[in-house]
mmCIF file of C-alpha atoms and ligand atoms in Angstrom:
data_model
loop_
_atom_site.group_PDB
_atom_site.id
_atom_site.type_symbol
_atom_site.label_atom_id
_atom_site.label_comp_id
_atom_site.label_asym_id
_atom_site.label_seq_id
_atom_site.Cartn_x
_atom_site.Cartn_y
_atom_site.Cartn_z
ATOM 1 C CA MET A 27 -26.748 24.516 11.805
ATOM 2 C CA ILE A 28 -23.442 23.814 13.291
ATOM 3 C CA PRO A 29 -24.538 20.623 15.591
ATOM 4 C CA VAL A 30 -23.365 20.728 19.152
ATOM 5 C CA MET A 31 -21.990 17.055 18.569
ATOM 6 C CA ARG A 32 -22.486 14.610 15.071
ATOM 7 C CA PRO A 33 -21.453 11.307 16.344
ATOM 8 C CA TRP A 34 -18.448 9.902 13.689
ATOM 9 C CA LEU A 35 -19.712 7.148 12.008
ATOM 10 C CA GLY A 36 -18.663 5.744 8.293
ATOM 11 C CA GLN A 37 -18.416 2.803 6.268
ATOM 12 C CA GLU A 38 -17.143 0.128 8.711
ATOM 13 C CA GLU A 39 -20.938 1.001 11.414
ATOM 14 C CA ALA A 40 -22.746 -0.058 8.610
ATOM 15 C CA GLU A 41 -20.929 -2.735 7.143
ATOM 16 C CA ALA A 42 -20.828 -3.801 10.779
ATOM 17 C CA ALA A 43 -24.560 -3.516 11.213
ATOM 18 C CA ALA A 44 -25.253 -5.361 7.790
ATOM 19 C CA GLU A 45 -23.340 -8.151 9.063
ATOM 20 C CA ALA A 46 -25.343 -8.329 12.103
ATOM 21 C CA VAL A 47 -28.456 -8.074 10.230
ATOM 22 C CA ALA A 48 -27.457 -10.856 7.254
ATOM 23 C CA SER A 49 -26.211 -13.407 10.272
ATOM 24 C CA GLY A 50 -30.000 -13.360 11.868
ATOM 25 C CA TRP A 51 -28.559 -13.409 15.084
ATOM 26 C CA ILE A 52 -30.175 -9.493 16.266
ATOM 27 C CA ALA A 53 -30.265 -9.757 19.632
ATOM 28 C CA GLN A 54 -28.126 -10.001 22.310
ATOM 29 C CA GLY A 55 -25.253 -12.995 21.040
ATOM 30 C CA PRO A 56 -22.876 -13.311 19.938
ATOM 31 C CA ARG A 57 -21.186 -9.643 19.036
ATOM 32 C CA VAL A 58 -22.524 -8.658 22.738
ATOM 33 C CA ARG A 59 -19.958 -10.639 24.124
ATOM 34 C CA GLU A 60 -17.458 -9.679 21.711
ATOM 35 C CA PHE A 61 -18.137 -5.843 22.433
ATOM 36 C CA GLU A 62 -18.311 -6.787 26.254
ATOM 37 C CA ASP A 63 -14.953 -8.539 26.147
ATOM 38 C CA ALA A 64 -13.308 -5.441 23.829
ATOM 39 C CA PHE A 65 -14.970 -3.322 25.745
ATOM 40 C CA ALA A 66 -13.302 -4.623 29.171
ATOM 41 C CA ALA A 67 -10.185 -5.217 27.731
ATOM 42 C CA ALA A 68 -9.908 -1.516 26.929
ATOM 43 C CA ILE A 69 -11.144 -0.484 29.931
ATOM 44 C CA GLY A 70 -8.636 -2.608 32.058
ATOM 45 C CA THR A 71 -11.160 -4.358 34.103
ATOM 46 C CA PRO A 72 -12.059 -8.051 34.449
ATOM 47 C CA HIS A 73 -15.794 -7.948 33.181
ATOM 48 C CA ALA A 74 -18.064 -5.722 31.648
ATOM 49 C CA VAL A 75 -22.028 -6.334 31.251
ATOM 50 C CA ALA A 76 -22.864 -3.942 28.354
ATOM 51 C CA VAL A 77 -26.886 -3.479 28.590
ATOM 52 C CA SER A 78 -29.508 -0.474 27.233
ATOM 53 C CA SER A 79 -27.923 2.548 28.664
ATOM 54 C CA CYS A 80 -26.078 4.229 30.724
ATOM 55 C CA THR A 81 -29.307 4.765 33.059
ATOM 56 C CA THR A 82 -30.255 1.208 33.245
ATOM 57 C CA ALA A 83 -26.474 0.505 34.058
ATOM 58 C CA LEU A 84 -26.701 2.876 37.043
ATOM 59 C CA HIS A 85 -29.490 1.120 38.033
ATOM 60 C CA LEU A 86 -28.331 -2.057 38.211
ATOM 61 C CA ALA A 87 -25.026 -1.171 39.526
ATOM 62 C CA LEU A 88 -26.911 0.661 42.609
ATOM 63 C CA THR A 89 -29.220 -2.651 42.456
ATOM 64 C CA ALA A 90 -25.691 -5.148 42.877
ATOM 65 C CA ALA A 91 -24.175 -3.174 45.581
ATOM 66 C CA GLY A 92 -26.823 -3.825 47.860
ATOM 67 C CA ILE A 93 -29.121 -0.263 47.749
ATOM 68 C CA GLY A 94 -32.444 0.344 48.852
ATOM 69 C CA PRO A 95 -35.383 1.669 50.684
ATOM 70 C CA GLY A 96 -33.782 3.358 53.721
ATOM 71 C CA ASP A 97 -30.680 4.108 52.060
ATOM 72 C CA GLU A 98 -28.640 7.163 51.261
ATOM 73 C CA VAL A 99 -26.838 7.619 48.291
ATOM 74 C CA ILE A 100 -24.951 11.354 47.392
ATOM 75 C CA VAL A 101 -24.822 12.312 44.521
ATOM 76 C CA PRO A 102 -24.214 15.450 42.683
ATOM 77 C CA SER A 103 -27.006 17.465 41.871
ATOM 78 C CA LEU A 104 -24.812 19.198 38.725
ATOM 79 C CA SER A 105 -25.542 15.916 36.495
ATOM 80 C CA PHE A 106 -27.803 14.598 33.819
ATOM 81 C CA ILE A 107 -30.880 13.797 35.800
ATOM 82 C CA ALA A 108 -30.702 10.271 35.227
ATOM 83 C CA THR A 109 -27.834 9.672 37.767
ATOM 84 C CA ALA A 110 -30.627 11.001 40.524
ATOM 85 C CA ASN A 111 -33.070 9.138 38.827
ATOM 86 C CA ALA A 112 -31.334 5.703 39.065
ATOM 87 C CA VAL A 113 -31.235 6.006 43.033
ATOM 88 C CA ARG A 114 -34.759 6.405 43.120
ATOM 89 C CA TYR A 115 -35.293 3.259 41.187
ATOM 90 C CA VAL A 116 -34.366 1.576 43.953
ATOM 91 C CA GLY A 117 -36.332 3.358 46.557
ATOM 92 C CA ALA A 118 -33.276 4.876 47.722
ATOM 93 C CA GLN A 119 -33.395 8.559 49.164
ATOM 94 C CA PRO A 120 -30.506 10.551 46.731
ATOM 95 C CA VAL A 121 -28.517 13.514 48.649
ATOM 96 C CA PHE A 122 -26.944 16.510 47.056
ATOM 97 C CA ALA A 123 -23.767 17.510 47.522
ATOM 98 C CA ASP A 124 -22.172 20.346 45.640
ATOM 99 C CA VAL A 125 -19.131 20.357 43.225
ATOM 100 C CA ASP A 126 -15.760 21.755 42.384
ATOM 101 C CA LEU A 127 -15.313 24.569 40.057
ATOM 102 C CA ALA A 128 -12.757 23.603 37.925
ATOM 103 C CA THR A 129 -13.568 19.856 37.589
ATOM 104 C CA GLN A 130 -17.402 19.910 37.724
ATOM 105 C CA ASN A 131 -16.947 17.243 39.836
ATOM 106 C CA LEU A 132 -17.666 15.813 43.459
ATOM 107 C CA ILE A 133 -14.547 16.387 46.056
ATOM 108 C CA PRO A 134 -13.966 15.104 49.616
ATOM 109 C CA GLN A 135 -15.368 18.074 50.966
ATOM 110 C CA THR A 136 -18.190 18.761 49.400
ATOM 111 C CA VAL A 137 -19.194 14.699 50.301
ATOM 112 C CA GLU A 138 -17.728 14.776 53.467
ATOM 113 C CA PRO A 139 -20.453 17.243 55.232
ATOM 114 C CA HIS A 140 -23.709 14.569 53.469
ATOM 115 C CA LEU A 141 -22.026 11.499 55.232
ATOM 116 C CA THR A 142 -24.660 10.210 57.885
ATOM 117 C CA GLY A 143 -25.476 6.613 59.186
ATOM 118 C CA ARG A 144 -27.473 5.681 56.426
ATOM 119 C CA THR A 145 -25.275 6.751 53.688
ATOM 120 C CA ARG A 146 -24.519 3.851 51.173
ATOM 121 C CA ALA A 147 -22.770 5.260 48.417
ATOM 122 C CA VAL A 148 -21.642 7.891 46.536
ATOM 123 C CA ILE A 149 -22.413 8.134 42.621
ATOM 124 C CA LEU A 150 -19.264 10.034 41.413
ATOM 125 C CA VAL A 151 -19.412 11.426 38.351
ATOM 126 C CA ASP A 152 -16.926 11.967 35.243
ATOM 127 C CA GLN A 153 -18.970 15.222 34.300
ATOM 128 C CA GLY A 154 -18.222 16.014 30.732
ATOM 129 C CA GLY A 155 -15.594 13.468 30.404
ATOM 130 C CA VAL A 156 -13.348 15.239 33.044
ATOM 131 C CA PRO A 157 -12.162 12.666 35.492
ATOM 132 C CA ALA A 158 -13.505 12.772 39.367
ATOM 133 C CA ASP A 159 -10.526 12.269 41.694
ATOM 134 C CA LEU A 160 -11.752 8.367 42.387
ATOM 135 C CA ASP A 161 -9.004 7.699 44.847
ATOM 136 C CA ALA A 162 -9.549 10.559 47.294
ATOM 137 C CA VAL A 163 -12.757 10.025 47.221
ATOM 138 C CA ARG A 164 -12.678 7.127 47.838
ATOM 139 C CA ALA A 165 -10.478 7.365 50.661
ATOM 140 C CA LEU A 166 -13.100 9.052 52.587
ATOM 141 C CA CYS A 167 -15.659 6.837 52.001
ATOM 142 C CA ASP A 168 -13.420 3.367 52.829
ATOM 143 C CA LEU A 169 -13.320 5.080 56.394
ATOM 144 C CA HIS A 170 -17.750 5.239 56.537
ATOM 145 C CA GLN A 171 -17.947 1.617 54.822
ATOM 146 C CA VAL A 172 -19.902 3.735 51.635
ATOM 147 C CA THR A 173 -19.663 2.557 48.647
ATOM 148 C CA VAL A 174 -19.118 4.395 45.446
ATOM 149 C CA ILE A 175 -20.144 3.846 42.085
ATOM 150 C CA GLU A 176 -18.462 5.359 39.169
ATOM 151 C CA ASP A 177 -20.818 7.362 36.164
ATOM 152 C CA ALA A 178 -17.891 7.287 33.531
ATOM 153 C CA ALA A 179 -20.999 7.932 31.008
ATOM 154 C CA CYS A 180 -19.592 10.744 29.658
ATOM 155 C CA ALA A 181 -15.944 9.254 29.799
ATOM 156 C CA VAL A 182 -15.194 6.582 27.540
ATOM 157 C CA GLY A 183 -11.379 7.302 26.341
ATOM 158 C CA SER A 184 -10.024 9.509 29.573
ATOM 159 C CA THR A 185 -7.467 9.158 31.670
ATOM 160 C CA TYR A 186 -7.491 8.952 35.870
ATOM 161 C CA ARG A 187 -3.792 8.731 36.613
ATOM 162 C CA ALA A 188 -2.569 7.349 33.755
ATOM 163 C CA ARG A 189 -5.411 4.522 33.681
ATOM 164 C CA PRO A 190 -8.633 4.546 31.548
ATOM 165 C CA ALA A 191 -11.688 6.198 33.832
ATOM 166 C CA GLY A 192 -13.761 3.695 35.570
ATOM 167 C CA ALA A 193 -10.605 1.177 35.743
ATOM 168 C CA GLY A 194 -10.544 1.741 39.306
ATOM 169 C CA ALA A 195 -14.198 1.582 40.847
ATOM 170 C CA ALA A 196 -16.158 -1.479 41.899
ATOM 171 C CA LEU A 197 -18.050 -0.552 39.881
ATOM 172 C CA ALA A 198 -18.607 2.216 36.660
ATOM 173 C CA ALA A 199 -21.546 2.903 34.185
ATOM 174 C CA PHE A 200 -20.906 4.125 30.651
ATOM 175 C CA SER A 201 -23.551 5.503 28.732
ATOM 176 C CA PHE A 202 -22.928 5.284 24.490
ATOM 177 C CA HIS A 203 -25.661 7.309 23.459
ATOM 178 C CA PRO A 204 -24.578 9.577 20.502
ATOM 179 C CA ARG A 205 -23.906 12.653 22.332
ATOM 180 C CA LYS A 206 -21.007 10.879 23.810
ATOM 181 C CA LEU A 207 -18.347 9.608 21.595
ATOM 182 C CA LEU A 208 -18.445 6.085 21.303
ATOM 183 C CA THR A 209 -22.276 5.408 20.354
ATOM 184 C CA THR A 210 -23.973 2.610 19.962
ATOM 185 C CA GLY A 211 -27.325 4.745 19.246
ATOM 186 C CA GLU A 212 -28.432 4.026 23.138
ATOM 187 C CA GLY A 213 -26.308 1.491 25.039
ATOM 188 C CA GLY A 214 -24.462 1.321 28.152
ATOM 189 C CA MET A 215 -21.814 -0.594 30.009
ATOM 190 C CA VAL A 216 -21.315 -1.622 33.495
ATOM 191 C CA THR A 217 -17.628 -2.857 34.144
ATOM 192 C CA THR A 218 -16.604 -4.764 37.207
ATOM 193 C CA TRP A 219 -13.486 -6.359 39.127
ATOM 194 C CA ASP A 220 -16.002 -8.905 41.031
ATOM 195 C CA GLY A 221 -17.112 -11.918 38.982
ATOM 196 C CA SER A 222 -19.771 -12.813 41.510
ATOM 197 C CA ILE A 223 -21.366 -9.313 40.844
ATOM 198 C CA ALA A 224 -20.591 -9.321 36.816
ATOM 199 C CA VAL A 225 -22.728 -13.072 36.856
ATOM 200 C CA ARG A 226 -25.461 -11.552 38.871
ATOM 201 C CA LEU A 227 -25.764 -8.133 36.717
ATOM 202 C CA ARG A 228 -26.136 -10.736 33.893
ATOM 203 C CA ARG A 229 -28.910 -12.402 35.161
ATOM 204 C CA LEU A 230 -30.634 -8.860 36.618
ATOM 205 C CA ARG A 231 -30.268 -7.728 32.618
ATOM 206 C CA GLU A 232 -32.400 -10.502 31.342
ATOM 207 C CA HIS A 233 -35.345 -10.889 33.789
ATOM 208 C CA GLY A 234 -33.358 -12.753 36.395
ATOM 209 C CA MET A 235 -32.730 -15.737 34.099
ATOM 210 C CA ASP A 236 -30.151 -18.258 35.630
ATOM 211 C CA ILE A 237 -29.299 -18.971 31.842
ATOM 212 C CA SER A 238 -28.957 -16.486 29.124
ATOM 213 C CA ALA A 239 -31.031 -16.664 26.232
ATOM 214 C CA ALA A 240 -28.493 -17.008 23.806
ATOM 215 C CA ASP A 241 -27.340 -19.698 25.092
ATOM 216 C CA ARG A 242 -30.279 -21.469 25.366
ATOM 217 C CA HIS A 243 -31.136 -21.091 21.472
ATOM 218 C CA ARG A 244 -27.596 -22.635 21.020
ATOM 219 C CA SER A 245 -28.098 -25.461 22.952
ATOM 220 C CA GLN A 246 -28.913 -28.857 21.772
ATOM 221 C CA GLN A 247 -31.222 -30.078 24.105
ATOM 222 C CA PRO A 248 -34.569 -28.593 25.676
ATOM 223 C CA VAL A 249 -33.563 -26.066 28.379
ATOM 224 C CA ILE A 250 -35.562 -25.653 31.099
ATOM 225 C CA GLU A 251 -34.625 -21.781 32.614
ATOM 226 C CA HIS A 252 -35.267 -20.107 35.988
ATOM 227 C CA TYR A 253 -35.866 -16.960 37.460
ATOM 228 C CA THR A 254 -33.540 -16.027 40.306
ATOM 229 C CA GLU A 255 -34.762 -13.352 41.121
ATOM 230 C CA VAL A 256 -37.216 -9.918 39.723
ATOM 231 C CA GLY A 257 -34.767 -8.556 37.380
ATOM 232 C CA PHE A 258 -35.148 -6.426 33.850
ATOM 233 C CA ASN A 259 -35.020 -5.855 30.443
ATOM 234 C CA TYR A 260 -31.974 -4.056 29.849
ATOM 235 C CA ARG A 261 -30.369 -5.803 26.885
ATOM 236 C CA MET A 262 -28.373 -4.765 24.126
ATOM 237 C CA THR A 263 -28.778 -5.793 20.681
ATOM 238 C CA ASP A 264 -26.290 -7.429 18.725
ATOM 239 C CA ILE A 265 -26.881 -4.361 15.756
ATOM 240 C CA GLN A 266 -25.397 -2.033 18.200
ATOM 241 C CA ALA A 267 -22.504 -3.924 20.161
ATOM 242 C CA ALA A 268 -21.704 -4.920 16.212
ATOM 243 C CA ILE A 269 -21.562 -0.595 15.983
ATOM 244 C CA GLY A 270 -20.071 -0.627 19.375
ATOM 245 C CA LEU A 271 -16.989 -2.452 17.792
ATOM 246 C CA ALA A 272 -16.535 -0.885 14.890
ATOM 247 C CA GLN A 273 -16.299 2.860 17.108
ATOM 248 C CA LEU A 274 -14.170 1.124 19.870
ATOM 249 C CA ARG A 275 -11.447 0.557 17.240
ATOM 250 C CA LYS A 276 -11.733 4.026 16.292
ATOM 251 C CA LEU A 277 -11.992 5.648 19.898
ATOM 252 C CA PRO A 278 -7.813 6.714 19.956
ATOM 253 C CA GLU A 279 -8.376 8.630 17.352
ATOM 254 C CA MET A 280 -11.994 10.157 18.322
ATOM 255 C CA VAL A 281 -10.198 11.666 21.717
ATOM 256 C CA ALA A 282 -6.865 12.926 20.291
ATOM 257 C CA ARG A 283 -9.575 14.169 17.599
ATOM 258 C CA ARG A 284 -11.242 16.243 20.391
ATOM 259 C CA ARG A 285 -8.079 17.218 22.294
ATOM 260 C CA ALA A 286 -6.947 19.020 19.823
ATOM 261 C CA LEU A 287 -10.270 20.913 18.966
ATOM 262 C CA ALA A 288 -10.629 21.317 22.584
ATOM 263 C CA ARG A 289 -6.973 22.299 22.788
ATOM 264 C CA ARG A 290 -7.535 25.165 20.018
ATOM 265 C CA TYR A 291 -10.729 26.253 21.503
ATOM 266 C CA GLN A 292 -8.903 26.954 24.703
ATOM 267 C CA GLU A 293 -6.122 29.265 22.713
ATOM 268 C CA LEU A 294 -8.616 30.915 20.577
ATOM 269 C CA LEU A 295 -11.080 31.708 24.192
ATOM 270 C CA SER A 296 -8.245 32.420 26.069
ATOM 271 C CA CYS A 297 -8.293 36.608 25.141
ATOM 272 C CA ILE A 298 -11.390 36.579 26.945
ATOM 273 C CA PRO A 299 -10.398 37.465 30.412
ATOM 274 C CA SER A 300 -11.943 35.329 33.748
ATOM 275 C CA LEU A 301 -13.329 32.787 31.186
ATOM 276 C CA LEU A 302 -12.862 29.599 32.604
ATOM 277 C CA THR A 303 -13.054 26.471 30.838
ATOM 278 C CA ALA A 304 -13.151 22.205 30.447
ATOM 279 C CA ASP A 305 -9.499 21.495 31.144
ATOM 280 C CA ASP A 306 -7.635 18.324 32.328
ATOM 281 C CA PRO A 307 -7.190 18.072 36.109
ATOM 282 C CA PRO A 308 -3.702 17.966 37.377
ATOM 283 C CA TYR A 309 -4.247 13.925 37.834
ATOM 284 C CA GLY A 310 -5.670 13.107 34.091
ATOM 285 C CA GLU A 311 -7.042 13.746 31.179
ATOM 286 C CA THR A 312 -10.454 14.602 29.336
ATOM 287 C CA ASN A 313 -12.159 13.529 26.424
ATOM 288 C CA TYR A 314 -13.739 16.506 26.403
ATOM 289 C CA GLN A 315 -16.915 15.285 25.964
ATOM 290 C CA SER A 316 -18.688 18.309 26.350
ATOM 291 C CA PHE A 317 -16.467 21.439 26.121
ATOM 292 C CA TRP A 318 -18.217 24.073 28.530
ATOM 293 C CA MET A 319 -17.230 27.326 29.674
ATOM 294 C CA LEU A 320 -18.271 29.296 32.130
ATOM 295 C CA LEU A 321 -19.511 32.901 32.046
ATOM 296 C CA PRO A 322 -17.384 35.581 33.739
ATOM 297 C CA GLU A 323 -19.120 37.556 36.661
ATOM 298 C CA GLU A 324 -20.265 40.382 34.364
ATOM 299 C CA PRO A 325 -20.729 39.791 31.348
ATOM 300 C CA ALA A 326 -22.217 42.230 28.774
ATOM 301 C CA VAL A 327 -24.895 39.306 27.688
ATOM 302 C CA ASP A 328 -26.400 36.658 29.780
ATOM 303 C CA ARG A 329 -25.978 33.068 29.266
ATOM 304 C CA ASP A 330 -29.388 32.647 28.037
ATOM 305 C CA ASN A 331 -28.741 35.370 25.429
ATOM 306 C CA LEU A 332 -25.505 34.216 24.313
ATOM 307 C CA LEU A 333 -27.112 30.743 23.493
ATOM 308 C CA ARG A 334 -29.465 32.740 20.959
ATOM 309 C CA LEU A 335 -26.992 34.860 19.821
ATOM 310 C CA LEU A 336 -25.527 31.424 18.878
ATOM 311 C CA ALA A 337 -28.528 30.224 17.330
ATOM 312 C CA ASP A 338 -28.779 33.343 15.265
ATOM 313 C CA ALA A 339 -25.696 32.532 13.730
ATOM 314 C CA GLY A 340 -26.232 28.538 12.851
ATOM 315 C CA ILE A 341 -24.934 27.579 15.701
ATOM 316 C CA SER A 342 -26.171 24.652 18.162
ATOM 317 C CA ALA A 343 -25.039 25.302 21.441
ATOM 318 C CA ARG A 344 -26.327 23.942 24.751
ATOM 319 C CA ARG A 345 -26.648 25.484 28.669
ATOM 320 C CA GLY A 346 -24.634 24.049 31.034
ATOM 321 C CA ILE A 347 -25.245 20.743 32.959
ATOM 322 C CA VAL A 348 -28.540 20.544 34.684
ATOM 323 C CA ALA A 349 -28.966 20.462 38.481
ATOM 324 C CA ALA A 350 -31.414 18.442 39.837
ATOM 325 C CA HIS A 351 -32.128 20.017 43.064
ATOM 326 C CA LEU A 352 -33.439 23.124 40.756
ATOM 327 C CA GLU A 353 -35.827 20.443 39.111
ATOM 328 C CA PRO A 354 -39.658 20.140 39.970
ATOM 329 C CA ALA A 355 -39.030 16.511 40.427
ATOM 330 C CA TYR A 356 -36.701 17.196 42.651
ATOM 331 C CA VAL A 357 -38.730 19.877 44.338
ATOM 332 C CA ASP A 358 -38.221 18.959 47.968
ATOM 333 C CA ALA A 359 -34.790 18.699 48.304
ATOM 334 C CA LYS A 360 -33.617 22.121 49.433
ATOM 335 C CA PRO A 361 -30.176 21.937 49.677
ATOM 336 C CA SER A 362 -27.390 24.929 49.421
ATOM 337 C CA LEU A 363 -25.331 24.164 46.445
ATOM 338 C CA PRO A 364 -23.393 27.518 45.273
ATOM 339 C CA VAL A 365 -21.300 26.345 43.139
ATOM 340 C CA THR A 366 -23.551 24.103 41.466
ATOM 341 C CA GLU A 367 -26.059 26.917 41.444
ATOM 342 C CA ARG A 368 -23.306 28.807 39.710
ATOM 343 C CA LEU A 369 -22.468 25.911 37.034
ATOM 344 C CA THR A 370 -25.454 25.944 35.757
ATOM 345 C CA SER A 371 -27.108 29.194 35.194
ATOM 346 C CA ARG A 372 -23.916 30.611 34.194
ATOM 347 C CA SER A 373 -22.070 28.333 31.706
ATOM 348 C CA LEU A 374 -23.086 26.837 27.912
ATOM 349 C CA ILE A 375 -21.332 23.872 26.231
ATOM 350 C CA LEU A 376 -19.770 25.094 22.477
ATOM 351 C CA PRO A 377 -20.015 22.607 19.425
ATOM 352 C CA LEU A 378 -17.195 20.208 19.012
ATOM 353 C CA PHE A 379 -17.168 16.973 17.150
ATOM 354 C CA HIS A 380 -14.956 14.936 15.499
ATOM 355 C CA GLN A 381 -15.389 16.603 11.831
ATOM 356 C CA MET A 382 -15.422 20.216 13.251
ATOM 357 C CA THR A 383 -13.230 22.223 10.537
ATOM 358 C CA ASP A 384 -11.130 25.129 11.333
ATOM 359 C CA SER A 385 -13.339 27.701 9.508
ATOM 360 C CA GLN A 386 -17.165 26.391 11.701
ATOM 361 C CA GLN A 387 -15.047 26.410 14.838
ATOM 362 C CA LYS A 388 -13.248 30.191 14.052
ATOM 363 C CA HIS A 389 -16.946 30.964 13.826
ATOM 364 C CA VAL A 390 -18.228 30.012 16.908
ATOM 365 C CA VAL A 391 -15.570 31.674 18.858
ATOM 366 C CA SER A 392 -15.961 34.641 17.053
ATOM 367 C CA VAL A 393 -19.750 34.692 18.069
ATOM 368 C CA VAL A 394 -18.833 34.188 21.566
ATOM 369 C CA VAL A 395 -16.151 37.166 21.228
ATOM 370 C CA ALA A 396 -18.000 39.166 19.571
ATOM 371 C CA ALA A 397 -21.239 38.890 22.476
ATOM 372 C CA LEU A 398 -18.858 39.016 25.369
ATOM 373 C CA ALA A 399 -16.590 41.269 23.808
ATOM 374 C CA ASN A 400 -18.436 45.266 26.447
ATOM 375 C CA SER A 401 -17.979 43.905 29.281
ATOM 376 C CA THR A 402 -14.691 41.519 28.984
ATOM 377 C CA ARG A 403 -12.681 43.639 26.905
ATOM 378 C CA ALA A 404 -11.994 41.298 24.909
ATOM 379 C CA LYS A 405 -8.970 41.149 22.470
ATOM 380 C CA SER A 406 -9.482 40.926 18.854
ATOM 381 C CA VAL A 407 -9.275 36.816 18.008
ATOM 382 C CA PRO A 408 -5.913 35.553 16.461
HETATM 383 C C1 PLP B 529 -23.613 12.096 33.873
HETATM 384 C C2 PLP B 529 -24.272 10.833 33.121
HETATM 385 N N1 PLP B 529 -25.004 9.573 33.603
HETATM 386 C C3 PLP B 529 -25.702 9.194 33.047
HETATM 387 C C4 PLP B 529 -26.660 9.965 31.679
HETATM 388 C C5 PLP B 529 -27.539 8.522 31.518
HETATM 389 O O1 PLP B 529 -26.673 8.393 29.774
HETATM 390 P P1 PLP B 529 -27.948 7.528 29.127
HETATM 391 O O2 PLP B 529 -28.422 8.449 27.895
HETATM 392 O O3 PLP B 529 -27.070 6.066 28.396
HETATM 393 O O4 PLP B 529 -29.494 6.675 30.068
HETATM 394 C C6 PLP B 529 -26.138 10.533 31.210
HETATM 395 C C7 PLP B 529 -26.346 11.049 29.694
HETATM 396 O O5 PLP B 529 -26.149 11.741 29.243
HETATM 397 C C8 PLP B 529 -24.876 11.489 31.753
HETATM 398 O O6 PLP B 529 -24.209 12.828 31.422
#
């Protein structure tokens, strides 16, 4: 089966993990700190705080931004469900806004109608790695004193206005799940420009303790810790961080390879008229974490049938991004989101992974082209 994604892991990661085990320090410790410093340097922010996932990163970012019960947070419905769920974790109300068709991201025109006196934050998602237009959304939000939190779960290695995605946000959250380019198995990171927020994030991820367990263990003297507020156990382990450090060194190569594979998909699929695919926005470059395509208006097969045809041909593709407002967990929300509904029902994500071969990619394209040939009069695959 051709997988939709396969992490690019090798001897470097295996050795790094083995070294962490041999050191005897496997919980959050020196390697987590080293990974945080290297990640902050790679993104270009002064602070990076490692956590157990992007879901927990979003939870802590919202908490640190002071969002709570009675507040509204504008989010795209078209996002992995964790984006909306994190708002619920802090007792606030997610308000679903529509997205731009080409980027699948929030834009000022879709955010503005949802601003109310209770709006405290917007979670701006870089969907599938395509950077959202942060400056444009922030210009609107600044007028209303609304915080913008960037959900850069998919966007490590993408760029926005020639800087790494996430660099411009007061708070950005990243994921290291194996569906993303850089993986630590599970894991996440919050980046921030604010030193006092970074201190609070470090405490919150570790039960609200005023001294980290690692520092306590290193101390020659007994240390009495205090619990300054109700926190969580959202720590990353040193084994994960060791893998993350090895992965971070490979990130530029991963991005270059994904962009080359995506360009080839775009060329091969250009024979299908009216097919919209993932692409760079005018102001940045995507890492192509997901290579999505939106089926034309009247395809010969519907999206779910195409997924089945691909599976029959040994290809594991995925439905497009979920729309949270259509899921049972958010059944009470009844927003009108036509672009989101079109994207979630008519798009799919094709396999794209570092080790993908030319013949695997051609096989995927030939199945798609054959399936769509009748109604779209696709020209023959080059
Ligand atoms: C946009 C977005 N936000 C948050 C998450 C949650 O990430 P994690 O699995 O690291 O909790 C994901 C995961 O796919 C995502 O795509």
